[in-house]
Every structure is written in C-alpha cells, then in structure tokens.
mmCIF file of C-alpha atoms and ligand atoms in Angstrom:
data_model
loop_
_atom_site.group_PDB
_atom_site.id
_atom_site.type_symbol
_atom_site.label_atom_id
_atom_site.label_comp_id
_atom_site.label_asym_id
_atom_site.label_seq_id
_atom_site.Cartn_x
_atom_site.Cartn_y
_atom_site.Cartn_z
ATOM 1 C CA MET N 1 129.587 122.106 119.103
ATOM 2 C CA GLY N 2 129.868 122.140 122.926
ATOM 3 C CA ASP N 3 128.330 119.385 124.993
ATOM 4 C CA ARG N 4 124.757 120.596 124.965
ATOM 5 C CA ALA N 5 122.496 118.135 123.151
ATOM 6 C CA PRO N 6 120.780 119.481 120.022
ATOM 7 C CA ALA N 7 117.230 120.642 120.701
ATOM 8 C CA HIS N 8 115.468 117.674 119.113
ATOM 9 C CA HIS N 9 117.168 115.336 121.593
ATOM 10 C CA ALA N 10 115.212 117.110 124.314
ATOM 11 C CA PHE N 11 112.353 114.945 123.069
ATOM 12 C CA PRO N 12 112.473 111.724 125.149
ATOM 13 C CA ILE N 13 114.339 109.325 122.898
ATOM 14 C CA THR N 14 112.518 106.224 124.141
ATOM 15 C CA HIS N 15 109.087 107.661 123.260
ATOM 16 C CA TYR N 16 110.449 108.741 119.949
ATOM 17 C CA LYS N 17 111.630 105.233 119.105
ATOM 18 C CA TYR N 18 108.350 103.703 120.204
ATOM 19 C CA TRP N 19 106.273 106.132 118.176
ATOM 20 C CA LEU N 20 108.395 105.536 115.151
ATOM 21 C CA MET N 21 107.934 101.803 115.459
ATOM 22 C CA GLU N 22 104.180 102.271 115.813
ATOM 23 C CA LEU N 23 104.131 104.513 112.776
ATOM 24 C CA CYS N 24 106.170 102.156 110.600
ATOM 25 C CA ASN N 25 104.106 99.145 111.644
ATOM 26 C CA LEU N 26 101.127 100.867 110.025
ATOM 27 C CA SER N 27 102.790 100.584 106.642
ATOM 28 C CA PRO N 28 101.115 97.653 104.840
ATOM 29 C CA SER N 29 102.814 94.351 105.645
ATOM 30 C CA TYR N 30 103.520 93.756 101.948
ATOM 31 C CA VAL N 31 105.517 96.992 101.836
ATOM 32 C CA ARG N 32 107.467 96.159 104.991
ATOM 33 C CA ALA N 33 108.309 92.739 103.541
ATOM 34 C CA ILE N 34 110.006 94.175 100.435
ATOM 35 C CA ALA N 35 113.709 93.336 100.163
ATOM 36 C CA PRO N 36 115.434 96.404 98.722
ATOM 37 C CA TYR N 37 116.919 96.232 95.181
ATOM 38 C CA GLN N 38 120.681 95.694 95.308
ATOM 39 C CA PRO N 39 122.427 97.955 92.808
ATOM 40 C CA GLY N 40 125.986 97.535 91.541
ATOM 41 C CA LYS N 41 128.659 99.027 93.780
ATOM 42 C CA PRO N 42 129.487 102.604 92.756
ATOM 43 C CA ILE N 43 133.117 103.274 91.743
ATOM 44 C CA ALA N 44 133.549 106.021 94.359
ATOM 45 C CA GLU N 45 132.402 103.679 97.157
ATOM 46 C CA LEU N 46 134.929 100.972 96.243
ATOM 47 C CA ALA N 47 137.666 103.592 95.938
ATOM 48 C CA ARG N 48 136.948 104.712 99.533
ATOM 49 C CA GLU N 49 136.701 101.175 100.905
ATOM 50 C CA MET N 50 139.817 99.736 99.272
ATOM 51 C CA HIS N 51 141.906 102.927 99.137
ATOM 52 C CA LEU N 52 142.115 102.707 95.362
ATOM 53 C CA ALA N 53 142.242 105.515 92.808
ATOM 54 C CA GLU N 54 138.908 105.856 90.979
ATOM 55 C CA GLU N 55 140.665 105.802 87.603
ATOM 56 C CA ASP N 56 142.157 102.382 88.390
ATOM 57 C CA ILE N 57 138.747 100.832 88.987
ATOM 58 C CA VAL N 58 136.882 98.905 86.292
ATOM 59 C CA LYS N 59 133.106 98.708 86.734
ATOM 60 C CA LEU N 60 131.373 95.959 84.808
ATOM 61 C CA ALA N 61 128.444 95.596 87.174
ATOM 62 C CA SER N 62 125.364 97.375 85.846
ATOM 63 C CA ASN N 63 125.185 96.575 82.123
ATOM 64 C CA GLU N 64 126.062 100.165 81.297
ATOM 65 C CA ASN N 65 127.298 101.230 77.866
ATOM 66 C CA PRO N 66 131.125 101.256 77.916
ATOM 67 C CA LEU N 67 131.202 103.790 75.061
ATOM 68 C CA GLY N 68 129.128 106.263 77.046
ATOM 69 C CA ALA N 69 126.419 108.261 75.293
ATOM 70 C CA SER N 70 126.183 109.506 71.713
ATOM 71 C CA PRO N 71 127.853 112.936 71.295
ATOM 72 C CA ARG N 72 124.627 114.015 69.605
ATOM 73 C CA ALA N 73 122.672 113.195 72.752
ATOM 74 C CA LEU N 74 125.096 115.244 74.827
ATOM 75 C CA ALA N 75 124.807 118.194 72.457
ATOM 76 C CA ALA N 76 121.004 118.000 72.526
ATOM 77 C CA MET N 77 121.066 118.311 76.314
ATOM 78 C CA GLU N 78 123.192 121.444 76.140
ATOM 79 C CA ASN N 79 120.525 123.040 74.010
ATOM 80 C CA VAL N 80 117.794 122.502 76.589
ATOM 81 C CA LEU N 81 119.927 123.363 79.628
ATOM 82 C CA MET N 82 119.049 127.043 79.300
ATOM 83 C CA GLU N 83 115.365 126.225 79.628
ATOM 84 C CA ILE N 84 115.753 124.025 82.649
ATOM 85 C CA ALA N 85 113.612 126.334 84.819
ATOM 86 C CA ARG N 86 110.588 125.206 82.810
ATOM 87 C CA TYR N 87 108.702 121.966 83.365
ATOM 88 C CA PRO N 88 109.297 119.296 80.763
ATOM 89 C CA ASP N 89 106.631 118.448 78.187
ATOM 90 C CA GLY N 90 104.417 116.129 80.217
ATOM 91 C CA ASN N 91 103.203 114.524 77.009
ATOM 92 C CA GLY N 92 106.703 114.119 75.598
ATOM 93 C CA PHE N 93 105.452 115.120 72.167
ATOM 94 C CA LEU N 94 108.800 115.279 70.324
ATOM 95 C CA LEU N 95 110.093 112.012 71.760
ATOM 96 C CA LYS N 96 106.795 110.222 71.192
ATOM 97 C CA SER N 97 106.669 111.533 67.620
ATOM 98 C CA ALA N 98 110.169 110.226 66.935
ATOM 99 C CA LEU N 99 109.254 106.851 68.471
ATOM 100 C CA ALA N 100 105.970 106.668 66.551
ATOM 101 C CA GLU N 101 107.803 107.230 63.307
ATOM 102 C CA LYS N 102 110.606 104.777 64.031
ATOM 103 C CA TYR N 103 108.356 101.976 65.242
ATOM 104 C CA GLY N 104 105.259 102.575 63.128
ATOM 105 C CA VAL N 105 102.857 103.041 66.040
ATOM 106 C CA ALA N 106 100.386 105.779 66.997
ATOM 107 C CA LEU N 107 101.285 108.405 69.601
ATOM 108 C CA LYS N 108 98.536 107.131 71.872
ATOM 109 C CA GLN N 109 100.163 103.699 71.982
ATOM 110 C CA ILE N 110 103.271 105.113 73.691
ATOM 111 C CA VAL N 111 103.907 105.648 77.399
ATOM 112 C CA LEU N 112 107.150 107.332 78.470
ATOM 113 C CA GLY N 113 108.890 106.269 81.656
ATOM 114 C CA ASN N 114 111.601 107.379 84.039
ATOM 115 C CA GLY N 115 113.646 104.455 82.807
ATOM 116 C CA SER N 116 111.765 101.328 81.763
ATOM 117 C CA ASN N 117 111.757 100.420 85.459
ATOM 118 C CA ASP N 118 109.119 103.131 85.855
ATOM 119 C CA LEU N 119 106.974 101.466 83.165
ATOM 120 C CA LEU N 120 107.152 98.092 84.909
ATOM 121 C CA GLU N 121 105.866 99.784 88.056
ATOM 122 C CA LEU N 122 103.175 101.693 86.168
ATOM 123 C CA ALA N 123 101.954 98.424 84.683
ATOM 124 C CA ALA N 124 101.867 96.909 88.168
ATOM 125 C CA ARG N 125 100.059 99.924 89.609
ATOM 126 C CA ALA N 126 97.526 99.957 86.777
ATOM 127 C CA PHE N 127 96.679 96.239 86.909
ATOM 128 C CA LEU N 128 97.685 94.800 90.277
ATOM 129 C CA ALA N 129 96.186 95.204 93.746
ATOM 130 C CA PRO N 130 95.803 93.042 96.853
ATOM 131 C CA GLY N 131 93.885 89.911 95.831
ATOM 132 C CA THR N 132 95.525 89.643 92.395
ATOM 133 C CA SER N 133 98.655 87.843 91.237
ATOM 134 C CA ALA N 134 101.512 88.312 88.784
ATOM 135 C CA ILE N 135 103.695 85.623 87.252
ATOM 136 C CA TYR N 136 107.424 85.811 86.613
ATOM 137 C CA SER N 137 110.183 83.274 86.167
ATOM 138 C CA GLN N 138 112.841 82.097 88.566
ATOM 139 C CA TYR N 139 116.053 84.061 87.793
ATOM 140 C CA ALA N 140 114.064 86.804 86.035
ATOM 141 C CA PHE N 141 114.743 90.524 86.473
ATOM 142 C CA ALA N 142 114.462 91.521 90.163
ATOM 143 C CA VAL N 143 112.107 94.424 89.542
ATOM 144 C CA TYR N 144 109.137 92.118 88.721
ATOM 145 C CA PRO N 145 108.788 90.732 92.260
ATOM 146 C CA LEU N 146 109.457 94.210 93.675
ATOM 147 C CA ALA N 147 106.753 95.902 91.601
ATOM 148 C CA THR N 148 104.315 93.060 92.307
ATOM 149 C CA GLN N 149 104.887 93.203 96.038
ATOM 150 C CA ALA N 150 104.693 96.978 96.223
ATOM 151 C CA ALA N 151 101.216 96.749 94.665
ATOM 152 C CA GLY N 152 100.136 94.263 97.339
ATOM 153 C CA ALA N 153 99.679 91.486 94.788
ATOM 154 C CA ARG N 154 100.866 87.892 95.095
ATOM 155 C CA GLY N 155 103.950 86.937 93.094
ATOM 156 C CA ILE N 156 104.027 83.527 91.430
ATOM 157 C CA GLU N 157 107.532 82.420 90.521
ATOM 158 C CA THR N 158 107.699 79.593 87.989
ATOM 159 C CA PRO N 159 110.792 77.360 87.844
ATOM 160 C CA ALA N 160 113.297 78.217 85.125
ATOM 161 C CA ARG N 161 114.270 75.872 82.325
ATOM 162 C CA GLU N 162 118.019 75.961 81.656
ATOM 163 C CA TYR N 163 118.087 79.349 83.413
ATOM 164 C CA GLY N 164 115.503 80.768 80.986
ATOM 165 C CA HIS N 165 111.729 81.277 81.078
ATOM 166 C CA ASP N 166 109.641 78.086 80.935
ATOM 167 C CA LEU N 167 106.654 79.453 79.018
ATOM 168 C CA LYS N 168 104.631 76.278 79.482
ATOM 169 C CA ALA N 169 105.060 76.474 83.254
ATOM 170 C CA MET N 170 104.076 80.135 83.120
ATOM 171 C CA LEU N 171 100.875 79.313 81.211
ATOM 172 C CA GLU N 172 100.008 76.602 83.702
ATOM 173 C CA ALA N 173 100.523 79.007 86.601
ATOM 174 C CA ILE N 174 97.802 81.391 85.387
ATOM 175 C CA GLY N 175 94.957 81.609 87.893
ATOM 176 C CA ASP N 176 91.662 83.491 88.035
ATOM 177 C CA ASP N 177 93.359 86.295 89.922
ATOM 178 C CA THR N 178 96.349 86.625 87.540
ATOM 179 C CA ARG N 179 96.597 90.049 85.920
ATOM 180 C CA ILE N 180 100.191 90.271 84.637
ATOM 181 C CA ILE N 181 102.890 87.962 83.281
ATOM 182 C CA PHE N 182 106.347 89.525 83.186
ATOM 183 C CA ILE N 183 108.762 88.241 80.539
ATOM 184 C CA ALA N 184 112.289 89.563 80.006
ATOM 185 C CA ASN N 185 113.661 88.872 76.542
ATOM 186 C CA PRO N 186 116.636 88.691 76.702
ATOM 187 C CA ASN N 187 116.516 88.088 80.443
ATOM 188 C CA ASN N 188 118.778 89.764 82.976
ATOM 189 C CA PRO N 189 120.842 88.358 84.781
ATOM 190 C CA THR N 190 120.946 85.117 82.761
ATOM 191 C CA GLY N 191 121.042 86.519 79.193
ATOM 192 C CA THR N 192 118.678 83.790 77.987
ATOM 193 C CA LEU N 193 116.578 84.455 74.887
ATOM 194 C CA LEU N 194 113.182 83.127 73.847
ATOM 195 C CA GLY N 195 112.614 82.471 70.166
ATOM 196 C CA SER N 196 110.036 84.388 68.179
ATOM 197 C CA ALA N 197 107.873 81.359 67.297
ATOM 198 C CA GLU N 198 107.909 80.150 70.892
ATOM 199 C CA LEU N 199 106.811 83.542 72.190
ATOM 200 C CA GLU N 200 104.086 83.936 69.616
ATOM 201 C CA HIS N 201 102.728 80.498 70.418
ATOM 202 C CA PHE N 202 102.694 81.535 74.089
ATOM 203 C CA LEU N 203 100.819 84.767 73.352
ATOM 204 C CA ASP N 204 98.239 82.755 71.429
ATOM 205 C CA GLN N 205 97.428 80.829 74.576
ATOM 206 C CA VAL N 206 97.460 83.553 77.242
ATOM 207 C CA PRO N 207 93.899 84.584 78.152
ATOM 208 C CA HIS N 208 93.107 88.097 76.922
ATOM 209 C CA THR N 209 92.411 89.103 80.547
ATOM 210 C CA VAL N 210 96.098 88.763 81.446
ATOM 211 C CA LEU N 211 98.537 91.514 80.459
ATOM 212 C CA VAL N 212 101.840 90.218 79.086
ATOM 213 C CA VAL N 213 104.640 92.664 79.865
ATOM 214 C CA LEU N 214 107.430 91.911 77.410
ATOM 215 C CA ASP N 215 110.572 93.609 78.682
ATOM 216 C CA GLU N 216 112.980 94.115 75.775
ATOM 217 C CA ALA N 217 115.680 96.188 77.498
ATOM 218 C CA TYR N 218 118.464 94.534 75.471
ATOM 219 C CA THR N 219 116.713 94.134 72.137
ATOM 220 C CA GLU N 220 119.111 96.464 70.259
ATOM 221 C CA TYR N 221 121.962 93.996 70.852
ATOM 222 C CA LEU N 222 120.196 91.174 69.023
ATOM 223 C CA PRO N 223 121.237 90.261 65.500
ATOM 224 C CA GLU N 224 118.354 90.728 63.062
ATOM 225 C CA ALA N 225 117.744 86.975 62.804
ATOM 226 C CA GLN N 226 117.168 86.631 66.563
ATOM 227 C CA ARG N 227 114.654 89.459 66.864
ATOM 228 C CA SER N 228 110.946 88.917 67.402
ATOM 229 C CA ASN N 229 108.495 91.067 65.497
ATOM 230 C CA SER N 230 107.082 92.036 68.878
ATOM 231 C CA ILE N 231 105.841 95.457 67.801
ATOM 232 C CA GLY N 232 103.937 93.835 64.927
ATOM 233 C CA TRP N 233 102.253 91.571 67.495
ATOM 234 C CA LEU N 234 100.574 94.576 69.132
ATOM 235 C CA LYS N 235 97.981 94.461 66.348
ATOM 236 C CA LYS N 236 97.124 90.867 67.178
ATOM 237 C CA TYR N 237 97.372 90.865 70.975
ATOM 238 C CA PRO N 238 95.628 93.763 72.766
ATOM 239 C CA ASN N 239 96.964 92.352 76.064
ATOM 240 C CA LEU N 240 100.623 92.846 75.065
ATOM 241 C CA LEU N 241 102.764 95.633 76.518
ATOM 242 C CA ILE N 242 106.365 96.035 75.326
ATOM 243 C CA THR N 243 108.949 97.964 77.330
ATOM 244 C CA ARG N 244 112.191 99.360 75.924
ATOM 245 C CA THR N 245 114.911 101.553 77.372
ATOM 246 C CA PHE N 246 117.546 104.131 76.486
ATOM 247 C CA SER N 247 119.703 102.906 79.401
ATOM 248 C CA LYS N 248 121.560 100.078 77.739
ATOM 249 C CA ALA N 249 122.581 100.197 74.055
ATOM 250 C CA TYR N 250 121.798 103.929 73.851
ATOM 251 C CA GLY N 251 124.037 104.702 76.832
ATOM 252 C CA LEU N 252 121.679 107.017 78.746
ATOM 253 C CA ALA N 253 121.270 105.072 82.016
ATOM 254 C CA GLY N 254 121.873 108.102 84.223
ATOM 255 C CA LEU N 255 119.129 110.132 82.560
ATOM 256 C CA ARG N 256 116.366 107.587 83.228
ATOM 257 C CA VAL N 257 114.253 107.267 80.101
ATOM 258 C CA GLY N 258 112.369 104.382 78.580
ATOM 259 C CA PHE N 259 109.072 103.752 76.810
ATOM 260 C CA ALA N 260 106.250 101.255 76.577
ATOM 261 C CA LEU N 261 104.201 100.341 73.522
ATOM 262 C CA ALA N 262 100.718 98.924 73.927
ATOM 263 C CA HIS N 263 97.134 99.125 72.789
ATOM 264 C CA PRO N 264 95.902 102.744 73.252
ATOM 265 C CA GLU N 265 93.444 101.706 75.999
ATOM 266 C CA VAL N 266 96.194 99.980 77.957
ATOM 267 C CA ALA N 267 98.585 102.897 77.412
ATOM 268 C CA ASP N 268 95.858 105.226 78.686
ATOM 269 C CA LEU N 269 95.607 103.297 81.965
ATOM 270 C CA LEU N 270 99.350 103.517 82.548
ATOM 271 C CA ASN N 271 99.279 107.223 81.764
ATOM 272 C CA ARG N 272 96.608 107.765 84.443
ATOM 273 C CA VAL N 273 98.891 106.482 87.206
ATOM 274 C CA ARG N 274 101.995 108.132 85.748
ATOM 275 C CA GLN N 275 103.465 111.232 87.368
ATOM 276 C CA PRO N 276 102.686 114.090 84.973
ATOM 277 C CA PHE N 277 106.369 115.016 84.530
ATOM 278 C CA ASN N 278 108.071 111.659 84.988
ATOM 279 C CA VAL N 279 110.594 112.128 82.170
ATOM 280 C CA ASN N 280 112.760 115.224 82.512
ATOM 281 C CA SER N 281 113.508 117.586 79.665
ATOM 282 C CA LEU N 282 117.199 116.647 79.321
ATOM 283 C CA ALA N 283 116.251 112.999 79.000
ATOM 284 C CA GLN N 284 113.565 113.699 76.396
ATOM 285 C CA ALA N 285 115.938 115.753 74.240
ATOM 286 C CA ALA N 286 118.820 113.292 74.585
ATOM 287 C CA ALA N 287 116.622 110.321 73.708
ATOM 288 C CA VAL N 288 115.417 111.965 70.477
ATOM 289 C CA ALA N 289 119.009 112.746 69.462
ATOM 290 C CA ALA N 290 120.259 109.283 70.456
ATOM 291 C CA MET N 291 117.664 107.667 68.196
ATOM 292 C CA GLN N 292 118.992 109.686 65.263
ATOM 293 C CA ASP N 293 122.585 108.549 65.810
ATOM 294 C CA GLU N 294 122.371 105.128 64.230
ATOM 295 C CA ALA N 295 126.114 104.962 63.563
ATOM 296 C CA PHE N 296 126.832 105.256 67.289
ATOM 297 C CA LEU N 297 124.305 102.555 68.129
ATOM 298 C CA GLU N 298 125.878 100.223 65.561
ATOM 299 C CA GLU N 299 129.299 100.859 67.046
ATOM 300 C CA CYS N 300 128.002 100.003 70.532
ATOM 301 C CA VAL N 301 126.465 96.784 69.276
ATOM 302 C CA GLU N 302 129.695 95.842 67.489
ATOM 303 C CA ILE N 303 131.870 96.582 70.557
ATOM 304 C CA ASN N 304 129.514 94.408 72.569
ATOM 305 C CA ARG N 305 129.711 91.555 70.057
ATOM 306 C CA SER N 306 133.508 91.513 70.006
ATOM 307 C CA GLY N 307 133.734 92.026 73.794
ATOM 308 C CA MET N 308 131.364 89.119 74.361
ATOM 309 C CA GLU N 309 133.634 86.945 72.226
ATOM 310 C CA GLN N 310 136.701 88.126 74.124
ATOM 311 C CA ILE N 311 135.182 87.466 77.552
ATOM 312 C CA THR N 312 133.551 84.124 76.795
ATOM 313 C CA ALA N 313 136.755 82.862 75.112
ATOM 314 C CA GLY N 314 138.738 83.942 78.184
ATOM 315 C CA LEU N 315 136.287 82.222 80.532
ATOM 316 C CA SER N 316 136.447 78.989 78.548
ATOM 317 C CA GLN N 317 140.234 79.142 78.639
ATOM 318 C CA MET N 318 140.041 79.211 82.433
ATOM 319 C CA GLY N 319 137.760 76.200 82.323
ATOM 320 C CA LEU N 320 134.739 78.191 83.519
ATOM 321 C CA SER N 321 131.262 77.656 82.140
ATOM 322 C CA HIS N 322 128.874 80.507 81.384
ATOM 323 C CA ILE N 323 125.248 80.849 80.346
ATOM 324 C CA PRO N 324 125.128 81.817 76.640
ATOM 325 C CA SER N 325 123.910 85.429 76.652
ATOM 326 C CA ALA N 326 122.044 87.573 74.138
ATOM 327 C CA GLY N 327 122.605 90.739 76.186
ATOM 328 C CA ASN N 328 125.559 92.996 77.056
ATOM 329 C CA PHE N 329 126.552 90.852 80.046
ATOM 330 C CA VAL N 330 127.234 87.229 80.840
ATOM 331 C CA ALA N 331 126.675 85.052 83.917
ATOM 332 C CA VAL N 332 129.696 82.881 84.698
ATOM 333 C CA LYS N 333 129.848 79.993 87.140
ATOM 334 C CA VAL N 334 132.817 80.499 89.449
ATOM 335 C CA GLY N 335 131.949 78.331 92.455
ATOM 336 C CA ASN N 336 132.291 80.443 95.592
ATOM 337 C CA ALA N 337 131.146 83.652 93.961
ATOM 338 C CA ALA N 338 131.180 85.690 97.183
ATOM 339 C CA ALA N 339 134.870 84.957 97.773
ATOM 340 C CA ILE N 340 135.823 85.495 94.131
ATOM 341 C CA ASN N 341 133.868 88.739 94.113
ATOM 342 C CA HIS N 342 135.695 89.976 97.190
ATOM 343 C CA SER N 343 139.021 89.181 95.599
ATOM 344 C CA LEU N 344 137.986 91.000 92.389
ATOM 345 C CA LEU N 345 136.984 94.052 94.417
ATOM 346 C CA LYS N 346 140.394 94.110 96.092
ATOM 347 C CA GLN N 347 141.870 94.243 92.592
ATOM 348 C CA GLY N 348 139.598 97.139 91.648
ATOM 349 C CA VAL N 349 137.177 95.174 89.477
ATOM 350 C CA ILE N 350 133.452 95.522 90.164
ATOM 351 C CA VAL N 351 131.111 92.845 88.812
ATOM 352 C CA ARG N 352 127.715 91.694 90.113
ATOM 353 C CA PRO N 353 127.218 88.786 92.501
ATOM 354 C CA ILE N 354 123.754 87.352 91.873
ATOM 355 C CA ALA N 355 123.187 85.292 95.011
ATOM 356 C CA ASN N 356 120.085 87.453 95.571
ATOM 357 C CA TYR N 357 118.721 85.860 92.368
ATOM 358 C CA GLY N 358 119.323 82.405 93.842
ATOM 359 C CA MET N 359 122.541 81.986 91.856
ATOM 360 C CA PRO N 360 125.258 81.960 94.558
ATOM 361 C CA GLU N 361 127.803 80.230 92.317
ATOM 362 C CA PHE N 362 127.584 82.838 89.567
ATOM 363 C CA LEU N 363 128.909 86.311 88.888
ATOM 364 C CA ARG N 364 127.392 88.531 86.219
ATOM 365 C CA VAL N 365 129.874 90.609 84.271
ATOM 366 C CA SER N 366 128.907 93.393 81.870
ATOM 367 C CA ILE N 367 130.765 93.582 78.576
ATOM 368 C CA GLY N 368 133.178 96.534 78.608
ATOM 369 C CA LEU N 369 135.838 97.948 76.325
ATOM 370 C CA GLU N 370 138.604 95.578 75.231
ATOM 371 C CA ALA N 371 141.042 96.782 77.914
ATOM 372 C CA GLU N 372 138.387 96.566 80.648
ATOM 373 C CA ASN N 373 137.475 93.037 79.630
ATOM 374 C CA ALA N 374 141.149 92.089 79.719
ATOM 375 C CA ARG N 375 141.507 93.612 83.220
ATOM 376 C CA PHE N 376 138.524 91.570 84.375
ATOM 377 C CA LEU N 377 139.852 88.314 82.910
ATOM 378 C CA GLU N 378 143.297 88.852 84.461
ATOM 379 C CA ALA N 379 141.835 89.690 87.859
ATOM 380 C CA LEU N 380 139.518 86.701 87.690
ATOM 381 C CA GLU N 381 142.427 84.382 86.923
ATOM 382 C CA GLN N 382 144.258 85.797 89.958
ATOM 383 C CA SER N 383 141.212 85.321 92.159
ATOM 384 C CA LEU N 384 140.722 81.735 91.061
ATOM 385 C CA ALA N 385 144.391 80.956 91.728
ATOM 386 C CA GLN N 386 144.069 82.384 95.278
ATOM 387 C CA GLU N 387 140.912 80.353 95.848
ATOM 388 C CA GLY N 388 142.477 77.243 94.301
HETATM 389 C C1 PLP X 1 118.332 97.328 82.907
HETATM 390 C C2 PLP X 1 117.012 96.641 82.756
HETATM 391 C C3 PLP X 1 115.804 97.349 82.733
HETATM 392 C C4 PLP X 1 115.557 98.762 83.034
HETATM 393 O O1 PLP X 1 116.432 99.688 83.002
HETATM 394 P P1 PLP X 1 115.989 101.205 83.050
HETATM 395 O O2 PLP X 1 117.291 101.872 83.255
HETATM 396 O O3 PLP X 1 115.044 101.399 84.185
HETATM 397 O O4 PLP X 1 115.349 101.489 81.736
HETATM 398 C C5 PLP X 1 114.631 96.670 82.525
HETATM 399 N N1 PLP X 1 114.622 95.364 82.345
HETATM 400 C C6 PLP X 1 115.735 94.653 82.360
HETATM 401 C C7 PLP X 1 115.646 93.190 82.141
HETATM 402 C C8 PLP X 1 116.958 95.259 82.585
HETATM 403 O O5 PLP X 1 118.067 94.530 82.667
#
C-alpha cells in the first residue's frame, strides 16, 4: 500500500466530519431516535468470537424452523433459478391464487410482503404520519414501535396483563389521532395468546376509523381449538388486517415472504406504497410449494409440540418458571439473564436475551430438535450452577 494516503483522505477530514454531521442532523428527529432492531446472533459470528466450530453451535434464537424448509419448496426454487434474470411477478399471481383458494378470500384482499415485517411497515406507511398515533402493548413484537416511529407517528404503549395484551387498556388508549392498533397473537417474545371470544369482543368495540393489525405469525402452531376464525372476521370488520408469514412454521425465513389479508380497499392502499417487486421469484415459487406440503407442516408442528414439552419440563425440573407459550419459543425467567446468556454463548448455545423488551430477567429460547433442546437444557444447568 505504501504510506501515501488514499486520494479521498486529501479532503480535509475535519470538514468532512462536520458536513456529515450537518447532513445527518437533517434526517427527521423521529428517524434519528430509532433504536435499531437487535437480531439473534449469527452462528458464524459466535464461532469467530468464541473460537468454536460452527457445527458445534446450537442456535435457538430467532424462532426459525429446526426442520428447515419443505423439500418441495427447495425443488420449486430450482425450477425458477434458470429464469432469475427476469423480474418477479409484481402481482404475485400464482401465490395469491394459491392463498385465495386456501383461505377463501378474493385476490384483491391479499397483499404480499418481503416477510410479514414488510406488511407491518406498509400498514404503518399507509395509515400513519406525524400527528397520528399507533397503539401496541408492553412486551409486544419490537417491529411495531419501529414501524410507528419510522412513520413519524406517536407510539402508545399500554401496560401488559400477565405479559400478554390488555385489550381493555388498549381500547381505553384510543385517541382521536389513533390510526392503528397492533396485536400479535400469539405474541413474540412472550408467547401469550388471546382467546377468540375476547378478540372478537375487542373488535366489536374498536372504532371503524382505527385499523387493527392482527399479526398471526405463529398461527400454524396453534391446535385447532385455540385458533380464532380471524379470516372469517374480515367480512364483519372492514378495519381488520391480518398478517401471516412463511418464515416460521413453513421454514422459509431466509427467503422473506409473508402476506396480509384485508378488505380490498385497505389492501389497495398497502399496495400503493409497496415496492413493485417486493417479493422475489424464488420466494413466490417456494411459498406456493410449501403451502402444498401439508405433511411437512404437520411434522413441524408436531416436532414443536414435543420440543415444547421437553424444554418446559426441563425448565421446571431446574426450578425455573416460564411464560406459557403458544408459539415455537418460550420465555424463561433465569434471574441475571445477561450473565446466563454469556455463559450459554461460551458453551456454544445461542438464545435471545430480551432486556430490550424490558424483560432483563428472561431469556427467550426457540424450540429446536430434540438433541438441540437437550444441549440447551444441559448448558443452562451448567450456567445456573456457575452463577449459583
Ligand atoms: C417473526 C415474526 C414476524 C415476522 O417475520 P417475517 O420473517 O418478517 O415474516 C412478525 N410478527 C411476529 C410476532 C414475529 O415473531
């Protein structure tokens, strides 16, 4: 390289810094105030930090599907690989048609998203602006405050009830400027579930001028008896928007694909602020194939059910309490979660500390395969003994 400074350093560095600060200060204050989303630690990063082999690391931190993706989804992607030079179908006709058939809705009621995260943001962009507000619960999914803030709207956080949504408090928080209420059912990171009757009663009372975003990212894991007929409610509540994802039970998190169901007029608004090609062609093809592989989905749900039993039994044996969860993860109270987490990492086990959710005594662990769950329980026992 020699000792000559690269050309761009010829530009006086002090001016450069000052200009940059001036530039960034022109970003709206509500954007500058956003605290970035904290994702689960990637396996490769922990391997580097702790000098561990990647294959010895167990990651139970992002509610990913431990069985991977359906082989039919993988095969479907191979078929479209050869056409990857072409833009995807911006209307997602084949995927929307499959969804319309499965869920008994019209094509124009469906909005496709780059993960359901995209749909939460599209809802925020379509309905929120400075001078409006959105309501979400304490301990609810972190994307709701992020999407609200990025739109310049005011976030109203209502206190949780037993770690779940307090629907009465949410109703009482509605103001003249409220445009959206975000509800996660089941909720992440707590796993709490609202009952169907309770939710319907809530929808009856929400003013029709407030959009209810019902985030059902984990709905496939619910036993039939615990499911709400949320899609049926669309006929009754034009202000309801349901989001679903292929990231969790369908095992396609890396592809980024989800969908929203709503009244056609509401769907139309989201589609106006949507990037024309927000869902790539591999994701569209894989999602269609994944929906057809019902046997794989059932297997995933069953593995999750037995893994949940295994983990919660193990936690109880250690004398730890957890929040009963309807998802593919469970929040466990460990005391000094930061210290326990560090000790788990040293043993090659990645889970999710949720201090950023205001739960510094908890760790959230995703349900894995039987051997992964066992590794987690063993490592946790070790960590607790060291703490002890
Ligand atoms: C994981 C998750 C999502 C979104 O995941 P995508 O991968 O963006 O579809 C949405 N809501 C909740 C509550 C989640 O836990």
